CSV table of C-alpha atoms in Angstrom, one decimal:
chain,number,residue,atom,x,y,z
A,391,MET,CA,4.0,63.0,-17.0
A,392,LEU,CA,5.9,60.2,-15.5
A,393,ARG,CA,4.2,60.2,-12.7
A,394,ARG,CA,0.9,60.9,-15.1
A,395,ALA,CA,1.7,57.8,-16.6
A,396,GLN,CA,2.4,55.9,-13.7
A,397,GLY,CA,-0.7,57.0,-11.8
A,398,LEU,CA,-2.9,55.9,-14.7
A,399,GLN,CA,-0.9,52.5,-15.0
A,400,ASN,CA,-1.7,51.8,-11.1
A,401,VAL,CA,-5.9,53.0,-12.3
A,402,SER,CA,-5.3,50.2,-14.5
A,403,TRP,CA,-3.9,47.2,-12.8
A,404,GLN,CA,-6.7,48.2,-9.4
A,405,LYS,CA,-9.7,48.0,-12.1
A,406,GLU,CA,-8.4,44.6,-13.4
A,407,GLY,CA,-7.6,43.3,-9.7
A,408,PHE,CA,-11.1,44.9,-8.9
A,409,TYR,CA,-12.4,42.2,-12.0
A,410,VAL,CA,-10.6,39.5,-10.8
A,411,ILE,CA,-12.2,39.8,-7.6
A,412,ILE,CA,-15.4,40.7,-9.6
A,413,PHE,CA,-14.9,37.4,-11.5
A,414,PHE,CA,-14.3,34.9,-8.4
A,415,MET,CA,-17.5,36.4,-6.6
A,416,GLU,CA,-19.8,35.5,-9.6
A,417,ASN,CA,-18.5,32.4,-10.0
A,418,THR,CA,-18.3,31.5,-6.9
A,419,ASN,CA,-21.2,28.7,-7.0
A,420,ILE,CA,-19.8,27.3,-10.1
A,421,PHE,CA,-16.8,26.1,-8.5
A,422,LYS,CA,-18.4,25.0,-5.6
A,423,ARG,CA,-20.9,23.1,-8.3
A,424,ILE,CA,-18.0,21.1,-9.8
A,425,ILE,CA,-16.2,20.3,-7.0
A,426,ASN,CA,-19.2,18.9,-5.6
A,427,ALA,CA,-20.3,17.0,-8.8
A,428,TYR,CA,-16.8,15.9,-8.8
A,429,ASN,CA,-17.0,14.2,-5.1
A,430,SER,CA,-21.0,13.3,-6.4
A,431,ILE,CA,-19.0,10.4,-8.3
A,432,SER,CA,-17.4,7.4,-7.0
A,433,LEU,CA,-13.9,7.1,-6.7
A,434,ILE,CA,-13.3,3.9,-8.2
A,435,LEU,CA,-15.0,5.6,-11.1
A,436,ARG,CA,-12.6,8.4,-10.8
A,437,ILE,CA,-9.7,6.0,-10.7
A,438,VAL,CA,-11.3,4.4,-13.5
A,439,ILE,CA,-11.5,7.9,-15.9
A,440,GLY,CA,-7.4,8.6,-14.4
A,441,ILE,CA,-6.4,5.5,-16.1
A,442,VAL,CA,-7.7,6.2,-19.3
A,443,LEU,CA,-6.8,9.1,-19.6
A,444,GLY,CA,-3.7,8.3,-18.3
A,445,ALA,CA,-3.2,6.0,-21.0
A,446,LEU,CA,-4.3,7.8,-23.6
A,447,LEU,CA,-2.2,10.9,-22.7
A,448,GLY,CA,0.8,8.5,-22.5
A,449,ILE,CA,0.3,7.1,-25.7
A,450,PHE,CA,-0.6,9.9,-28.0
A,451,LEU,CA,1.4,12.5,-26.0
A,452,PRO,CA,4.0,11.0,-24.7
A,453,GLN,CA,5.9,14.5,-24.2
A,454,THR,CA,4.3,16.2,-21.6
A,455,ALA,CA,6.0,15.0,-19.1
A,456,TRP,CA,4.9,17.6,-16.7
A,457,LEU,CA,1.9,15.5,-16.0
A,458,GLY,CA,4.0,12.9,-14.2
A,459,ILE,CA,4.3,15.3,-11.9
A,460,LEU,CA,0.8,14.6,-10.1
A,461,GLY,CA,1.8,11.1,-9.8
A,462,ASP,CA,4.7,12.4,-7.8
A,463,LEU,CA,3.3,14.3,-6.0
A,464,PHE,CA,0.4,12.4,-5.1
A,465,VAL,CA,2.6,9.3,-3.6
A,466,GLY,CA,5.2,11.5,-2.1
A,467,ALA,CA,2.1,13.3,-0.1
A,468,LEU,CA,1.0,9.3,0.7
A,469,LYS,CA,4.3,8.6,1.8
A,470,ALA,CA,5.1,11.6,3.9
A,471,ILE,CA,1.8,11.9,5.7
A,472,ALA,CA,1.5,7.6,5.8
A,473,PRO,CA,4.6,7.2,8.5
A,474,VAL,CA,3.0,9.9,11.1
A,475,LEU,CA,-0.8,8.5,10.6
A,476,VAL,CA,0.3,4.9,11.7
A,477,PHE,CA,2.5,6.5,14.9
A,478,ALA,CA,-1.3,8.4,15.9
A,479,LEU,CA,-3.2,5.9,15.2
A,480,VAL,CA,-1.7,3.1,17.2
A,481,SER,CA,-0.6,5.2,20.2
A,482,SER,CA,-3.7,6.7,20.4
A,483,SER,CA,-6.1,3.6,19.9
A,484,LEU,CA,-3.7,1.9,23.0
A,485,ALA,CA,-3.6,5.5,25.2
A,486,LYS,CA,-7.4,5.1,25.2
A,487,GLY,CA,-7.6,2.1,27.7
A,488,ALA,CA,-10.1,-0.2,25.2
A,489,ALA,CA,-7.4,-1.8,23.3
A,490,LYS,CA,-8.7,-5.3,23.4
A,491,LEU,CA,-5.6,-7.7,22.3
A,492,ASP,CA,-7.1,-10.9,22.5
A,493,LYS,CA,-8.0,-14.1,20.7
A,494,ARG,CA,-8.7,-12.1,17.4
A,495,PHE,CA,-5.6,-10.3,17.4
A,496,GLY,CA,-4.1,-13.3,17.8
A,497,MET,CA,-5.8,-15.0,15.0
A,498,VAL,CA,-4.9,-12.3,12.8
A,499,ILE,CA,-0.9,-12.5,13.0
A,500,LEU,CA,-1.8,-16.6,12.4
A,501,LEU,CA,-3.9,-16.0,9.0
A,502,TYR,CA,-0.9,-13.1,8.1
A,503,LEU,CA,2.1,-15.7,8.9
A,504,SER,CA,0.5,-18.7,7.5
A,505,THR,CA,-1.0,-17.0,4.0
A,506,THR,CA,2.9,-16.0,3.6
A,507,LEU,CA,4.0,-19.3,4.0
A,508,LEU,CA,1.3,-21.0,1.6
A,509,ALA,CA,2.0,-17.7,-1.0
A,510,ALA,CA,5.8,-18.9,-1.0
A,511,LEU,CA,4.6,-22.4,-1.8
A,512,VAL,CA,1.7,-21.4,-4.6
A,513,ALA,CA,5.2,-19.5,-6.2
A,514,VAL,CA,7.7,-22.7,-6.1
A,515,THR,CA,4.6,-24.8,-7.1
A,516,ALA,CA,4.3,-22.9,-10.4
A,517,SER,CA,7.5,-22.6,-11.0
A,518,PHE,CA,7.9,-26.3,-11.1
A,519,ILE,CA,4.9,-26.7,-13.3
A,520,PHE,CA,6.1,-23.5,-15.8
A,521,PRO,CA,9.5,-23.5,-14.8
A,522,GLN,CA,10.9,-19.7,-15.9
A,523,THR,CA,14.6,-18.7,-17.1
A,524,ILE,CA,15.7,-15.2,-17.4
A,525,VAL,CA,17.9,-13.0,-19.7
A,526,LEU,CA,20.2,-11.7,-17.1
A,527,ALA,CA,21.0,-8.0,-16.8
A,528,GLN,CA,23.6,-5.7,-15.4
A,529,GLY,CA,23.6,-2.4,-13.4
A,530,ALA,CA,22.1,-3.7,-10.1
A,531,ASP,CA,23.1,-2.0,-6.8
A,532,VAL,CA,24.3,-4.8,-4.3
A,533,SER,CA,25.2,-2.6,-1.5
A,534,ALA,CA,21.8,-2.8,0.5
A,535,ALA,CA,21.3,-6.5,0.2
A,536,PRO,CA,21.2,-8.8,3.1
A,537,ALA,CA,23.9,-11.5,3.7
A,538,GLY,CA,21.8,-14.1,5.1
A,539,ILE,CA,18.8,-15.1,7.4
A,540,GLY,CA,20.5,-13.4,10.1
A,541,GLN,CA,21.4,-9.9,8.8
A,542,VAL,CA,17.3,-9.9,7.8
A,543,LEU,CA,16.8,-10.2,11.5
A,544,LYS,CA,19.0,-8.5,12.9
A,545,ASN,CA,18.1,-5.8,10.9
A,546,LEU,CA,14.7,-6.2,12.0
A,547,LEU,CA,15.9,-5.9,15.7
A,548,VAL,CA,17.9,-2.9,14.5
A,549,ASN,CA,14.8,-1.2,13.1
A,550,ALA,CA,12.8,-1.7,15.8
A,551,VAL,CA,15.3,0.1,17.9
A,552,SER,CA,15.7,2.8,16.3
A,553,ASN,CA,15.5,6.4,17.0
A,554,PRO,CA,11.6,7.2,16.9
A,555,ILE,CA,11.9,10.4,15.4
A,556,ASP,CA,14.9,8.9,12.1
A,557,ALA,CA,12.1,6.2,12.1
A,558,LEU,CA,9.6,8.9,10.6
A,559,ALA,CA,11.7,10.4,8.6
A,560,ARG,CA,13.2,7.2,6.7
A,561,ALA,CA,9.9,5.5,7.4
A,562,ASN,CA,11.3,2.3,9.0
A,563,TYR,CA,7.3,0.9,10.3
A,564,ILE,CA,9.5,-1.4,12.3
A,565,GLY,CA,10.2,1.3,14.5
A,566,ILE,CA,7.2,3.0,14.1
A,567,LEU,CA,4.7,0.5,15.1
A,568,THR,CA,7.6,-0.7,18.1
A,569,TRP,CA,7.7,3.0,19.7
A,570,ALA,CA,4.1,3.5,19.0
A,571,LEU,CA,3.2,0.5,21.0
A,572,ILE,CA,5.8,1.3,23.6
A,573,PHE,CA,4.1,5.5,23.4
A,574,GLY,CA,0.6,4.3,23.6
A,575,LEU,CA,1.0,1.8,26.9
A,576,SER,CA,2.7,4.6,28.7
A,577,ILE,CA,-0.1,7.4,28.2
A,578,LYS,CA,-2.3,5.2,28.9
A,579,ARG,CA,-1.0,4.1,32.4
A,580,PHE,CA,0.0,7.7,32.9
A,581,ALA,CA,-2.2,10.7,30.9
A,582,SER,CA,-4.9,12.3,32.1
A,583,ASP,CA,-8.4,11.9,29.9
A,584,GLN,CA,-8.5,14.7,28.2
A,585,THR,CA,-4.8,14.0,27.2
A,586,LYS,CA,-5.9,10.8,26.3
A,587,GLU,CA,-8.9,12.2,24.2
A,588,MET,CA,-5.9,14.5,22.6
A,589,PHE,CA,-4.4,12.2,21.4
A,590,THR,CA,-7.6,10.6,19.8
A,591,GLU,CA,-8.0,14.3,17.9
A,592,ILE,CA,-4.6,14.1,16.2
A,593,ALA,CA,-4.9,11.2,15.0
A,594,GLN,CA,-8.2,12.2,14.1
A,595,GLY,CA,-7.1,15.6,12.6
A,596,ILE,CA,-4.2,12.9,10.9
A,597,SER,CA,-6.7,10.5,9.2
A,598,GLN,CA,-9.1,14.1,7.5
A,599,ILE,CA,-5.5,15.2,6.1
A,600,VAL,CA,-5.2,11.2,4.3
A,601,ARG,CA,-9.0,11.1,3.2
A,602,TRP,CA,-8.2,15.1,1.4
A,603,ILE,CA,-5.1,13.1,-0.6
A,604,ILE,CA,-6.9,10.4,-1.3
A,605,ASN,CA,-9.9,12.6,-2.1
A,606,LEU,CA,-6.7,13.6,-5.0
A,607,ALA,CA,-6.0,10.4,-6.0
A,608,PRO,CA,-7.9,10.3,-9.5
A,609,PHE,CA,-5.4,13.0,-10.9
A,610,GLY,CA,-2.3,11.6,-9.7
A,611,ILE,CA,-2.8,8.0,-11.2
A,612,LEU,CA,-3.2,9.6,-14.4
A,613,GLY,CA,0.4,10.6,-13.8
A,614,LEU,CA,1.4,7.5,-12.3
A,615,VAL,CA,-0.1,5.7,-15.7
A,616,PHE,CA,0.8,8.6,-18.3
A,617,THR,CA,4.7,7.5,-16.6
A,618,THR,CA,4.1,4.4,-16.8
A,619,VAL,CA,3.2,4.3,-20.5
A,620,SER,CA,5.0,7.0,-22.1
A,621,THR,CA,8.0,5.8,-20.2
A,622,ASN,CA,7.7,1.6,-20.9
A,623,GLY,CA,5.5,1.6,-24.3
A,624,LEU,CA,3.4,-1.2,-24.2
A,625,GLY,CA,6.5,-3.1,-24.4
A,626,ILE,CA,6.3,-3.4,-20.5
A,627,PHE,CA,3.9,-5.8,-21.0
A,628,THR,CA,5.8,-8.6,-23.7
A,629,ASN,CA,9.2,-8.1,-22.5
A,630,TYR,CA,9.6,-10.9,-19.7
A,631,GLY,CA,6.2,-12.0,-20.6
A,632,LYS,CA,6.4,-15.4,-19.3
A,633,LEU,CA,7.9,-14.6,-16.0
A,634,LEU,CA,5.4,-11.7,-15.4
A,635,LEU,CA,2.8,-14.2,-16.0
A,636,VAL,CA,4.3,-17.1,-13.4
A,637,LEU,CA,4.2,-14.0,-11.0
A,638,VAL,CA,1.1,-12.2,-11.4
A,639,GLY,CA,-0.7,-15.8,-11.8
A,640,SER,CA,0.4,-16.8,-9.1
A,641,MET,CA,-0.6,-14.0,-6.8
A,642,LEU,CA,-3.7,-14.0,-8.5
A,643,PHE,CA,-4.8,-17.4,-7.9
A,644,MET,CA,-3.5,-16.6,-4.0
A,645,THR,CA,-6.0,-14.0,-4.2
A,646,PHE,CA,-8.9,-16.1,-5.8
A,647,VAL,CA,-8.5,-18.9,-4.5
A,648,VAL,CA,-6.4,-19.4,-1.6
A,649,SER,CA,-7.0,-16.5,0.5
A,650,PRO,CA,-10.7,-17.3,-0.1
A,651,ILE,CA,-10.5,-21.1,1.3
A,652,ILE,CA,-8.9,-19.9,4.2
A,653,VAL,CA,-11.6,-17.4,5.0
A,654,ALA,CA,-14.4,-19.8,4.1
A,655,ILE,CA,-12.4,-22.5,6.4
A,656,VAL,CA,-12.4,-19.9,9.6
A,657,LEU,CA,-16.2,-18.3,8.9
A,658,LYS,CA,-17.7,-21.6,7.2
A,659,ARG,CA,-19.7,-19.4,4.5
A,660,ASN,CA,-19.0,-17.8,0.7
A,661,PRO,CA,-16.0,-15.9,1.5
A,662,TYR,CA,-16.0,-13.6,-2.0
A,663,PRO,CA,-18.4,-10.9,-1.7
A,664,LEU,CA,-15.8,-9.9,1.5
A,665,VAL,CA,-13.0,-11.0,-1.2
A,666,LEU,CA,-14.2,-8.7,-4.2
A,667,ARG,CA,-15.2,-6.0,-1.7
A,668,CYS,CA,-11.2,-5.9,-0.5
A,669,LEU,CA,-9.9,-5.6,-3.8
A,670,ARG,CA,-12.1,-2.9,-5.1
A,671,GLU,CA,-11.9,-0.3,-2.4
A,672,SER,CA,-8.1,-1.6,-1.6
A,673,GLY,CA,-6.6,-3.1,-3.7
A,674,ILE,CA,-7.2,-1.1,-6.1
A,675,THR,CA,-5.9,1.8,-4.8
A,676,ALA,CA,-3.3,-0.3,-3.7
A,677,PHE,CA,-2.1,-1.1,-7.5
A,678,PHE,CA,-1.2,2.0,-8.1
A,679,THR,CA,0.2,3.8,-5.3
A,680,ARG,CA,2.4,0.3,-5.1
A,681,SER,CA,3.1,0.9,-0.9
A,682,SER,CA,0.9,-0.9,1.6
A,683,ALA,CA,1.9,2.2,4.4
A,684,ALA,CA,0.4,4.8,2.1
A,685,ASN,CA,-3.0,3.0,1.5
A,686,ILE,CA,-3.4,1.9,5.2
A,687,PRO,CA,-5.3,4.7,5.6
A,688,VAL,CA,-8.0,3.1,2.7
A,689,ASN,CA,-7.5,0.4,4.5
A,690,MET,CA,-8.8,1.7,7.8
A,691,GLU,CA,-11.2,3.7,5.9
A,692,LEU,CA,-13.0,0.1,4.6
A,693,CYS,CA,-12.3,-1.8,8.4
A,694,GLU,CA,-14.7,0.8,10.0
A,695,LYS,CA,-17.3,0.6,7.0
A,696,LEU,CA,-16.7,-3.3,7.6
A,697,GLY,CA,-18.4,-2.5,11.1
A,698,LEU,CA,-14.5,-3.5,12.6
A,699,ASP,CA,-13.3,-3.0,15.8
A,700,GLU,CA,-11.4,0.4,15.8
A,701,ASP,CA,-9.5,-1.0,18.7
A,702,MET,CA,-8.7,-4.0,16.7
A,703,TYR,CA,-7.7,-2.8,13.4
A,704,SER,CA,-5.8,0.3,14.1
A,705,VAL,CA,-3.7,-2.1,15.4
A,706,SER,CA,-3.8,-4.6,12.8
A,707,ILE,CA,-3.9,-2.8,9.3
A,708,PRO,CA,-0.8,-1.2,10.5
A,709,LEU,CA,1.1,-4.5,11.5
A,710,GLY,CA,0.4,-6.0,8.2
A,711,ALA,CA,2.1,-3.2,6.3
A,712,THR,CA,4.6,-4.8,8.0
A,713,ILE,CA,4.1,-8.3,8.1
A,714,ASN,CA,1.7,-9.7,6.1
A,715,MET,CA,3.7,-10.3,2.7
A,716,ASP,CA,2.2,-12.8,0.5
A,717,GLY,CA,3.5,-11.1,-3.2
A,718,ALA,CA,6.8,-11.2,-1.4
A,719,ALA,CA,7.1,-14.3,-1.1
A,720,ILE,CA,5.3,-14.8,-4.3
A,721,THR,CA,8.6,-12.7,-5.5
A,722,ILE,CA,11.6,-14.2,-4.0
A,723,SER,CA,10.4,-18.0,-4.5
A,724,VAL,CA,9.5,-17.3,-8.3
A,725,MET,CA,12.5,-14.7,-9.5
A,726,THR,CA,15.3,-17.3,-7.4
A,727,LEU,CA,14.1,-20.5,-9.0
A,728,ALA,CA,13.9,-18.6,-12.3
A,729,ALA,CA,17.9,-17.7,-11.8
A,730,ALA,CA,18.4,-21.5,-10.7
A,731,ASN,CA,16.9,-22.6,-13.9
A,732,THR,CA,19.4,-20.1,-16.2
A,733,LEU,CA,22.0,-21.6,-14.7
A,734,GLY,CA,20.9,-24.7,-14.5
A,735,ILE,CA,20.7,-25.8,-10.7
A,736,SER,CA,18.6,-28.7,-10.1
A,737,VAL,CA,16.1,-28.4,-7.1
A,738,ASP,CA,14.7,-31.1,-5.5
A,739,ILE,CA,11.6,-30.2,-3.1
A,740,PRO,CA,13.0,-30.4,0.3
A,741,THR,CA,15.4,-27.5,-0.8
A,742,ALA,CA,12.3,-26.1,-2.6
A,743,VAL,CA,10.4,-26.5,1.0
A,744,ILE,CA,13.6,-24.7,2.8
A,745,LEU,CA,12.9,-22.3,-0.3
A,746,CYS,CA,9.7,-21.3,0.4
A,747,VAL,CA,10.1,-20.8,4.7
A,748,LEU,CA,13.3,-18.7,3.6
A,749,ALA,CA,11.0,-16.7,1.4
A,750,THR,CA,8.6,-16.0,4.1
A,751,LEU,CA,11.2,-15.1,6.7
A,752,GLY,CA,12.4,-13.0,4.2
A,753,ALA,CA,9.4,-11.6,3.0
A,754,CYS,CA,8.2,-10.3,6.5
A,755,GLY,CA,11.6,-8.1,7.0
A,756,ALA,CA,10.9,-6.7,3.8
A,757,SER,CA,9.8,-3.5,4.8
A,758,GLY,CA,13.1,-3.2,7.4
A,759,VAL,CA,15.5,-3.5,4.2
A,760,ALA,CA,16.0,-0.6,1.9
A,761,GLY,CA,14.5,-1.8,-1.8
A,762,GLY,CA,11.6,-3.9,-0.4
A,763,SER,CA,11.6,-7.4,-1.2
A,764,LEU,CA,13.4,-7.3,-4.7
A,765,LEU,CA,16.6,-7.0,-2.5
A,766,LEU,CA,15.7,-10.6,-0.3
A,767,ILE,CA,16.1,-12.1,-3.6
A,768,PRO,CA,20.2,-12.7,-3.3
A,769,LEU,CA,19.5,-13.8,0.2
A,770,ALA,CA,17.1,-17.2,-1.1
A,771,CYS,CA,19.8,-17.1,-3.9
A,772,SER,CA,22.1,-18.0,-2.0
A,773,LEU,CA,20.5,-21.3,-0.6
A,774,PHE,CA,21.6,-22.5,-4.4
A,775,GLY,CA,24.9,-21.3,-4.1
A,776,ILE,CA,24.2,-18.8,-6.9
A,777,PRO,CA,26.9,-16.0,-6.4
A,778,ASN,CA,25.7,-12.8,-5.3
A,779,ASP,CA,26.8,-10.9,-8.7
A,780,LEU,CA,24.4,-13.1,-10.5
A,781,ALA,CA,21.7,-12.9,-7.7
A,782,MET,CA,21.9,-9.2,-7.6
A,783,GLN,CA,21.9,-9.5,-12.0
A,784,VAL,CA,17.9,-10.6,-11.0
A,785,VAL,CA,17.7,-8.1,-9.0
A,786,GLY,CA,18.1,-5.6,-11.8
A,787,VAL,CA,15.5,-7.9,-13.4
A,788,GLY,CA,13.0,-7.7,-11.2
A,789,PHE,CA,13.4,-3.7,-11.5
A,790,ILE,CA,12.5,-3.9,-14.7
A,791,ILE,CA,9.2,-5.7,-14.2
A,792,GLY,CA,8.8,-3.9,-11.0
A,793,VAL,CA,5.8,-1.8,-12.9
A,794,VAL,CA,3.6,-4.6,-13.1
A,795,GLN,CA,5.3,-7.0,-10.2
A,796,ASP,CA,5.2,-4.6,-7.8
A,797,SER,CA,1.9,-3.1,-8.3
A,798,MET,CA,0.5,-6.4,-8.5
A,799,GLU,CA,2.5,-7.9,-4.8
A,800,THR,CA,1.3,-4.6,-3.4
A,801,ALA,CA,-2.3,-5.0,-4.0
A,802,LEU,CA,-2.1,-8.2,-2.8
A,803,ASN,CA,-0.3,-7.4,0.1
A,804,SER,CA,-2.8,-4.7,1.1
A,805,SER,CA,-5.6,-5.6,0.3
A,806,SER,CA,-5.1,-8.9,2.3
A,807,ASP,CA,-4.9,-6.8,5.2
A,808,VAL,CA,-8.1,-6.2,5.2
A,809,LEU,CA,-9.4,-9.4,4.7
A,810,PHE,CA,-7.6,-11.2,7.8
A,811,THR,CA,-8.1,-8.6,9.9
A,812,ALA,CA,-12.1,-8.8,9.3
A,813,THR,CA,-11.7,-12.5,9.2
A,814,ALA,CA,-10.7,-12.2,12.4
A,815,GLU,CA,-13.4,-10.1,13.2
A,816,TYR,CA,-16.2,-11.6,12.2
A,817,TYR,CA,-14.7,-14.9,14.0
A,818,ALA,CA,-14.8,-13.9,17.6
A,819,TRP,CA,-17.9,-12.3,16.5
A,820,LYS,CA,-19.2,-16.4,15.6
A,821,LYS,CA,-17.9,-17.8,19.2
A,822,GLU,CA,-20.2,-14.9,20.7
A,823,GLY,CA,-23.5,-15.6,18.9
A,824,LYS,CA,-23.2,-12.4,16.9
A,825,PRO,CA,-24.6,-12.4,13.7
A,826,LEU,CA,-22.3,-11.3,10.8
A,827,PRO,CA,-23.7,-9.0,8.0
A,828,GLU,CA,-25.7,-10.2,5.4
A,829,LYS,CA,-24.0,-8.1,2.7
A,830,PHE,CA,-20.4,-7.3,2.4
């Protein structure tokens, strides 16, 4: 009887398995239609839908904590693949032997560094016009803060020659760029054409993986927005609201006024179509991923759409994610002056100018310092003699408002990587007599 019962049970499971297989076979076309319908909607619209759904779920169903995993998986996947992608793209681009890092590349670096300095000037000016004070909070970690500008430069040099495997594992982009340049130039000199083509195909394969991940961005952003809203509520927009207004206002002024003026001077044409496209196709995703490095694949794809030279942007975009830090310079300057105002420290014009230079150098080294731009605040505070324990309390405030500040900062940094890469490329086109695109 027992064997018979087991036999009947096995037959039952077999029938159920058969029915499941039949169900999937019969509904394969349904799944294909769902996927095709999903892909037919523009990524931006899908992201907007994800934002709305995430906000609503965060307000009305904050206990549904598992939704936050979607955001963690999305950002984690991007951050995991981004270091490998940067190394593969830069090294394969140089290995092909067609890289033309001529005056265009010099123009890109000039734009990156000059706009970072201008961003610091904008932030300092805004802080003088709208002086802010903050309520200092305890609980910041002081262990990773650099002791001075010498420490920042030392960090840059040490990270540049760190173990390449360790650089990939820790997402040390200074080290990744350094070894990718060396490796690419070495392969260019000694490898056969077949080997060079193999590296190109590897880079293309990694890029395709990233495209698949980016295609799932709406689900990841839904999770990120849900976590933000369910954890902080709408209070994040009111606590430290004035300080956030100065930070965000400075970043928006840089985005919509200063950077477009620079592009207009260089190209002598209306810059806003290009500015708006960079914001739409790069800034939005950067805002939610909060990582310039993770947004590199999006920027590379946008450069391709803009018709730019791959040999150029495959190097300039990863470099921009490392040294083009307009938003970081703004954060460092505004937060430092807010701390000075809180402590009643008078800041004169010459000292403010020195702060701008210090913030620029610190911002360019932010990617080589654990914690990003916030942990460069104590460095700038040291200019005014602010004790390190108080400076790190300012960092603690920065982490509180970071859900907005860091997102805006990353959107500005990442979108301007494409903007200035395209500006340098189109400037070279103009000098060669090549017409610029009619529409961006």
